[in-house]
Amino acid sequence: MQTNRVLILGGTGDARGIAAELVGAGRDVITSLAGVTEQPLWPAGEVRRGGFGGVEGLRQFLVEEGIALVIDATHPFAARMSAQAVEACAGENVPLLRFERPAWKVEAGDRWISASSIGEAALLLPPNARVFLTIGRTELAQFFARSDLSGVARMIEPPPMDVPPQWEVLRQRPPFAEASEAELLVRHGISHVVSKNAGGDATEAKLTAARRLGLQVVMIGRPAKPAAPRFSARADLIRHVERLLSP
Ligand code: NAP
């Protein structure tokens, strides 16, 4: 059994960055992707795809693969995977570190409306709003169900449901720049941006563009995750990983 093998729970640019750094330092790294994106950006090192089969499946994986350390670098909204990682790692006595990029914070000039869930965000939009939806492709139903709403929904892969005629789907992958985001918002006559509070630079430009244009942003707050040692700076996380692993 290998004793220094690191499992990264991925699906984010942060996870790819961490994998690249650890592989570059000669570490034995396997990244796990949920398998929901058909053509994911591929991390450095070994990669596996698909769910583990709940906590029990992950526990079995940790044992079978001789995992010495788990880094949860999933998206801030991937709450189930993070909770299962906490439980599985505790069960197998494997250390778990979480990388969590800081949430976006409201700044001068922002016009944010806070929502605690996707469903609440859909309810908070005023009648006949022109909406820029930047949420997951499986999370659109409650917006599409409101016949008074229209606008643009952006995602990497096509939505799994029929798109009402008053909505346009844009398939794009981050990062995005402020100028092109502002141009998109103006061209489509957008009145409201809907966003999860993902944090990070890659998708922040829609917020600065909305601020500049005086548009309202319905910001969906992060789900709670069970406690785990957390790092918001990659360098700090890597330093801690190197301390935990033997040379
Ligand atoms: P989730 O609700 O927390 O997890 C649902 C199930 O998907 C988990 O129970 C697990 O299946 C499987 N899963 C999730 N992440 C996995 C991973 N890295 N490796 C293997 N299995 C994984 O997760 P989600 O919100 O659907 O997100 C799925 C993936 O997309 C994550 O990797 C996340 O980092 C990425 N992502 C999510 C968002 C978002 O807004 N939620 C945005 C960008 C990227 P089993 O129970 O079978 O193990």
Coordinates of N, CA and C in Angstrom, one line a residue, residues 120-242:
E120 N -35.6 30.3 -3.5 CA -35.9 31.6 -3.0 C -35.5 32.7 -4.0
A121 N -34.4 32.5 -4.7 CA -33.9 33.4 -5.7 C -34.9 33.6 -6.8
A122 N -35.5 32.5 -7.2 CA -36.6 32.5 -8.3 C -37.8 33.3 -7.8
L123 N -38.1 33.2 -6.5 CA -39.3 33.9 -6.0 C -39.0 35.4 -5.8
L124 N -37.7 35.8 -5.5 CA -37.4 37.1 -5.2 C -37.3 38.0 -6.5
L125 N -37.3 37.5 -7.6 CA -37.2 38.3 -8.8 C -38.5 39.0 -9.1
P126 N -38.5 40.3 -9.4 CA -39.8 41.0 -9.6 C -40.4 40.6 -10.9
P127 N -41.7 40.9 -11.0 CA -42.4 40.5 -12.2 C -41.7 41.0 -13.5
N128 N -41.7 40.2 -14.5 CA -41.2 40.6 -15.8 C -39.7 41.0 -15.9
A129 N -38.9 40.5 -14.9 CA -37.5 40.8 -14.8 C -36.8 40.2 -16.1
R130 N -35.8 40.9 -16.6 CA -34.9 40.3 -17.6 C -33.7 39.8 -16.9
V131 N -33.5 38.5 -16.9 CA -32.5 37.8 -16.0 C -31.3 37.2 -16.7
F132 N -30.2 37.4 -16.0 CA -28.9 36.7 -16.4 C -28.7 35.6 -15.4
L133 N -29.0 34.4 -15.8 CA -28.8 33.2 -14.8 C -27.5 32.6 -14.9
T134 N -26.7 32.6 -13.8 CA -25.4 32.0 -13.9 C -25.3 30.9 -12.8
I135 N -26.2 30.0 -12.9 CA -26.3 28.9 -11.9 C -26.2 27.6 -12.7
G136 N -26.3 26.4 -12.0 CA -26.1 25.1 -12.7 C -27.2 24.8 -13.6
R137 N -26.8 24.0 -14.6 CA -27.8 23.6 -15.7 C -28.9 22.8 -15.2
T138 N -28.8 22.2 -14.0 CA -29.9 21.4 -13.4 C -30.7 22.2 -12.5
E139 N -30.4 23.5 -12.3 CA -31.1 24.3 -11.3 C -32.0 25.4 -11.9
L140 N -32.4 25.2 -13.2 CA -33.1 26.3 -13.9 C -34.6 26.2 -13.8
A141 N -35.1 25.0 -13.4 CA -36.5 24.7 -13.5 C -37.4 25.8 -12.9
Q142 N -37.0 26.3 -11.7 CA -37.9 27.2 -11.0 C -38.0 28.6 -11.7
F143 N -36.9 28.9 -12.4 CA -36.9 30.2 -13.2 C -37.7 30.0 -14.5
F144 N -37.5 28.9 -15.1 CA -38.2 28.6 -16.4 C -39.7 28.4 -16.1
A145 N -40.1 28.0 -14.9 CA -41.5 27.9 -14.6 C -42.3 29.2 -14.5
R146 N -41.5 30.3 -14.3 CA -42.2 31.6 -14.2 C -42.3 32.2 -15.6
S147 N -43.5 32.3 -16.1 CA -43.6 32.6 -17.5 C -43.4 34.1 -17.8
D148 N -43.4 34.9 -16.7 CA -43.1 36.4 -16.8 C -41.6 36.7 -16.9
L149 N -40.7 35.7 -16.5 CA -39.3 36.0 -16.6 C -38.7 35.6 -17.9
S150 N -37.7 36.3 -18.3 CA -37.0 36.0 -19.6 C -35.5 36.4 -19.4
G151 N -34.7 36.0 -20.4 CA -33.3 36.4 -20.3 C -32.4 35.4 -20.9
V152 N -31.2 35.3 -20.2 CA -30.1 34.5 -20.7 C -29.6 33.5 -19.6
A153 N -29.5 32.3 -19.9 CA -28.9 31.3 -18.9 C -27.6 30.8 -19.5
R154 N -26.5 31.0 -18.7 CA -25.2 30.6 -19.1 C -24.7 29.3 -18.4
M155 N -24.1 28.4 -19.2 CA -23.6 27.2 -18.6 C -22.6 26.6 -19.5
I156 N -21.9 25.5 -19.0 CA -20.9 24.9 -19.8 C -21.5 23.9 -20.8
E157 N -22.4 23.1 -20.3 CA -23.1 22.1 -21.1 C -24.6 22.3 -21.2
P158 N -25.3 21.8 -22.2 CA -26.7 22.2 -22.4 C -27.6 21.7 -21.2
P159 N -28.7 22.5 -21.0 CA -29.6 22.1 -19.9 C -30.3 20.8 -20.2
P160 N -30.7 20.0 -19.1 CA -31.3 18.7 -19.4 C -32.8 18.8 -19.6
M161 N -33.3 20.1 -19.8 CA -34.8 20.2 -19.9 C -35.0 21.2 -21.1
D162 N -36.3 21.2 -21.5 CA -36.7 22.1 -22.6 C -36.5 23.6 -22.2
V163 N -36.0 24.4 -23.1 CA -35.8 25.8 -22.8 C -37.0 26.6 -23.3
P164 N -37.7 27.4 -22.4 CA -38.8 28.2 -22.9 C -38.3 29.2 -23.9
P165 N -39.2 29.6 -24.9 CA -38.7 30.4 -26.0 C -38.2 31.8 -25.6
Q166 N -38.6 32.3 -24.4 CA -38.2 33.6 -24.0 C -36.8 33.6 -23.3
W167 N -36.2 32.4 -23.3 CA -34.9 32.2 -22.7 C -33.9 31.9 -23.8
E168 N -32.6 32.4 -23.6 CA -31.5 32.0 -24.5 C -30.5 31.3 -23.7
V169 N -30.0 30.2 -24.2 CA -28.9 29.5 -23.5 C -27.6 29.9 -24.1
L170 N -26.6 30.3 -23.3 CA -25.3 30.6 -23.7 C -24.3 29.6 -23.2
R171 N -23.6 28.9 -24.0 CA -22.7 27.9 -23.5 C -21.2 28.4 -23.5
Q172 N -20.8 28.8 -22.4 CA -19.4 29.4 -22.2 C -18.8 28.8 -21.0
R173 N -17.4 28.8 -21.0 CA -16.7 28.4 -19.8 C -15.9 29.6 -19.3
P174 N -15.8 29.7 -17.9 CA -15.0 30.8 -17.4 C -13.6 30.6 -17.7
P175 N -12.7 31.6 -17.6 CA -13.0 32.9 -17.0 C -13.6 33.9 -17.9
F176 N -14.3 35.0 -17.3 CA -15.0 36.0 -18.1 C -14.4 37.4 -17.7
A177 N -14.4 38.3 -18.7 CA -13.8 39.6 -18.4 C -15.0 40.6 -18.3
E178 N -14.7 41.7 -17.5 CA -15.7 42.7 -17.2 C -16.3 43.3 -18.5
A179 N -15.5 43.6 -19.4 CA -16.0 44.4 -20.6 C -17.0 43.5 -21.4
S180 N -16.7 42.2 -21.5 CA -17.6 41.3 -22.3 C -18.8 41.0 -21.5
E181 N -18.7 41.0 -20.1 CA -19.9 40.7 -19.3 C -20.8 41.9 -19.4
A182 N -20.2 43.2 -19.3 CA -21.1 44.4 -19.4 C -21.8 44.4 -20.8
E183 N -21.0 44.1 -21.8 CA -21.6 44.1 -23.1 C -22.8 43.1 -23.2
L184 N -22.6 42.0 -22.6 CA -23.7 40.9 -22.7 C -24.9 41.4 -21.9
L185 N -24.7 42.0 -20.7 CA -25.8 42.5 -19.9 C -26.6 43.6 -20.6
V186 N -25.9 44.5 -21.3 CA -26.5 45.6 -22.0 C -27.3 45.1 -23.3
R187 N -26.6 44.2 -24.0 CA -27.1 43.7 -25.3 C -28.4 42.9 -25.0
H188 N -28.5 42.2 -23.9 CA -29.7 41.5 -23.6 C -30.7 42.2 -22.7
G189 N -30.5 43.5 -22.5 CA -31.4 44.3 -21.7 C -31.7 43.7 -20.3
I190 N -30.6 43.2 -19.7 CA -30.7 42.5 -18.4 C -31.0 43.5 -17.3
S191 N -32.0 43.1 -16.4 CA -32.3 43.9 -15.2 C -31.7 43.3 -13.9
H192 N -31.6 41.9 -13.9 CA -31.2 41.2 -12.7 C -30.2 40.1 -13.1
V193 N -29.1 40.0 -12.3 CA -28.2 38.9 -12.4 C -28.5 37.9 -11.2
V194 N -28.5 36.6 -11.5 CA -28.7 35.7 -10.4 C -27.4 34.8 -10.4
S195 N -26.8 34.8 -9.2 CA -25.5 34.1 -9.0 C -25.5 33.4 -7.6
K196 N -24.8 32.3 -7.6 CA -24.4 31.7 -6.4 C -23.2 32.4 -5.8
N197 N -23.0 32.5 -4.5 CA -21.8 33.1 -4.0 C -20.6 32.2 -4.0
A198 N -20.1 32.0 -5.3 CA -19.1 31.0 -5.5 C -17.7 31.6 -5.0
G199 N -17.6 32.9 -5.1 CA -16.3 33.5 -4.8 C -15.3 33.2 -6.0
G200 N -14.1 33.8 -5.9 CA -13.0 33.6 -6.9 C -13.1 34.6 -8.0
D201 N -12.0 34.6 -8.7 CA -11.8 35.6 -9.8 C -12.4 35.2 -11.1
A202 N -12.6 33.9 -11.4 CA -12.9 33.5 -12.7 C -14.3 34.0 -13.2
T203 N -15.2 34.1 -12.2 CA -16.6 34.5 -12.6 C -17.1 35.8 -11.9
E204 N -16.1 36.5 -11.3 CA -16.5 37.8 -10.6 C -16.9 38.9 -11.5
A205 N -16.4 38.9 -12.8 CA -16.6 40.0 -13.6 C -18.1 40.4 -13.8
K206 N -19.0 39.4 -13.8 CA -20.4 39.7 -13.9 C -20.9 40.7 -12.8
L207 N -20.2 40.5 -11.6 CA -20.6 41.4 -10.5 C -20.1 42.8 -10.6
T208 N -18.9 42.9 -11.1 CA -18.3 44.3 -11.3 C -19.0 44.9 -12.4
A209 N -19.4 44.2 -13.5 CA -20.2 44.7 -14.6 C -21.6 45.2 -14.1
A210 N -22.2 44.4 -13.3 CA -23.5 44.7 -12.8 C -23.4 46.0 -11.9
R211 N -22.4 46.1 -11.1 CA -22.2 47.2 -10.2 C -22.1 48.5 -11.1
R212 N -21.2 48.4 -12.1 CA -21.0 49.5 -13.0 C -22.3 50.0 -13.7
L213 N -23.1 49.0 -14.0 CA -24.4 49.3 -14.8 C -25.5 49.6 -13.8
G214 N -25.3 49.4 -12.5 CA -26.4 49.7 -11.5 C -27.5 48.6 -11.5
L215 N -27.1 47.4 -11.9 CA -28.1 46.3 -12.0 C -28.2 45.6 -10.6
Q216 N -29.4 45.0 -10.3 CA -29.5 44.2 -9.1 C -29.0 42.8 -9.3
V217 N -28.4 42.3 -8.2 CA -27.9 40.9 -8.3 C -28.6 40.1 -7.2
V218 N -29.2 39.0 -7.5 CA -29.8 38.1 -6.5 C -28.6 37.1 -6.2
M219 N -28.1 37.3 -5.0 CA -26.9 36.5 -4.6 C -27.4 35.4 -3.6
I220 N -27.1 34.1 -4.1 CA -27.5 33.0 -3.3 C -26.4 32.6 -2.4
G221 N -26.7 32.6 -1.1 CA -25.7 32.3 0.0 C -25.2 30.8 0.0
R222 N -24.0 30.6 0.5 CA -23.5 29.3 0.5 C -24.2 28.3 1.5
P223 N -24.3 27.0 1.1 CA -24.8 26.1 2.1 C -23.8 25.8 3.2
A224 N -24.3 25.4 4.3 CA -23.4 25.1 5.4 C -22.7 23.8 5.1
K225 N -21.4 23.7 5.5 CA -20.7 22.4 5.4 C -20.2 22.1 6.8
P226 N -20.1 20.8 7.1 CA -19.6 20.4 8.5 C -18.1 20.8 8.6
A227 N -17.7 21.1 9.9 CA -16.4 21.6 10.1 C -15.3 20.7 9.6
A228 N -14.2 21.3 9.1 CA -13.0 20.7 8.7 C -11.9 21.7 8.7
P229 N -10.6 21.4 8.8 CA -9.6 22.4 8.7 C -9.7 23.0 7.4
R230 N -9.7 24.4 7.4 CA -10.0 25.1 6.1 C -8.9 26.0 5.8
F231 N -8.6 26.1 4.5 CA -7.6 27.1 3.9 C -8.2 27.8 2.8
S232 N -7.9 29.1 2.8 CA -8.5 29.9 1.7 C -7.4 30.4 0.8
A233 N -6.1 30.2 1.2 CA -5.0 30.5 0.3 C -4.3 29.2 -0.1
R234 N -4.0 29.0 -1.4 CA -3.4 27.8 -1.8 C -2.1 27.5 -1.2
A235 N -1.3 28.6 -1.1 CA 0.1 28.4 -0.5 C 0.0 27.8 0.9
D236 N -0.9 28.3 1.7 CA -1.1 27.8 3.1 C -1.4 26.4 3.1
L237 N -2.4 26.0 2.2 CA -2.8 24.6 2.1 C -1.6 23.7 1.7
I238 N -0.9 24.1 0.7 CA 0.2 23.3 0.2 C 1.3 23.1 1.4
R239 N 1.6 24.2 2.1 CA 2.5 24.1 3.2 C 2.0 23.1 4.2
H240 N 0.7 23.1 4.5 CA 0.2 22.2 5.5 C 0.2 20.7 5.0
V241 N 0.0 20.6 3.7 CA 0.0 19.2 3.1 C 1.4 18.7 3.2
E242 N 2.4 19.5 2.9 CA 3.8 19.0 2.9 C 4.2 18.7 4.3

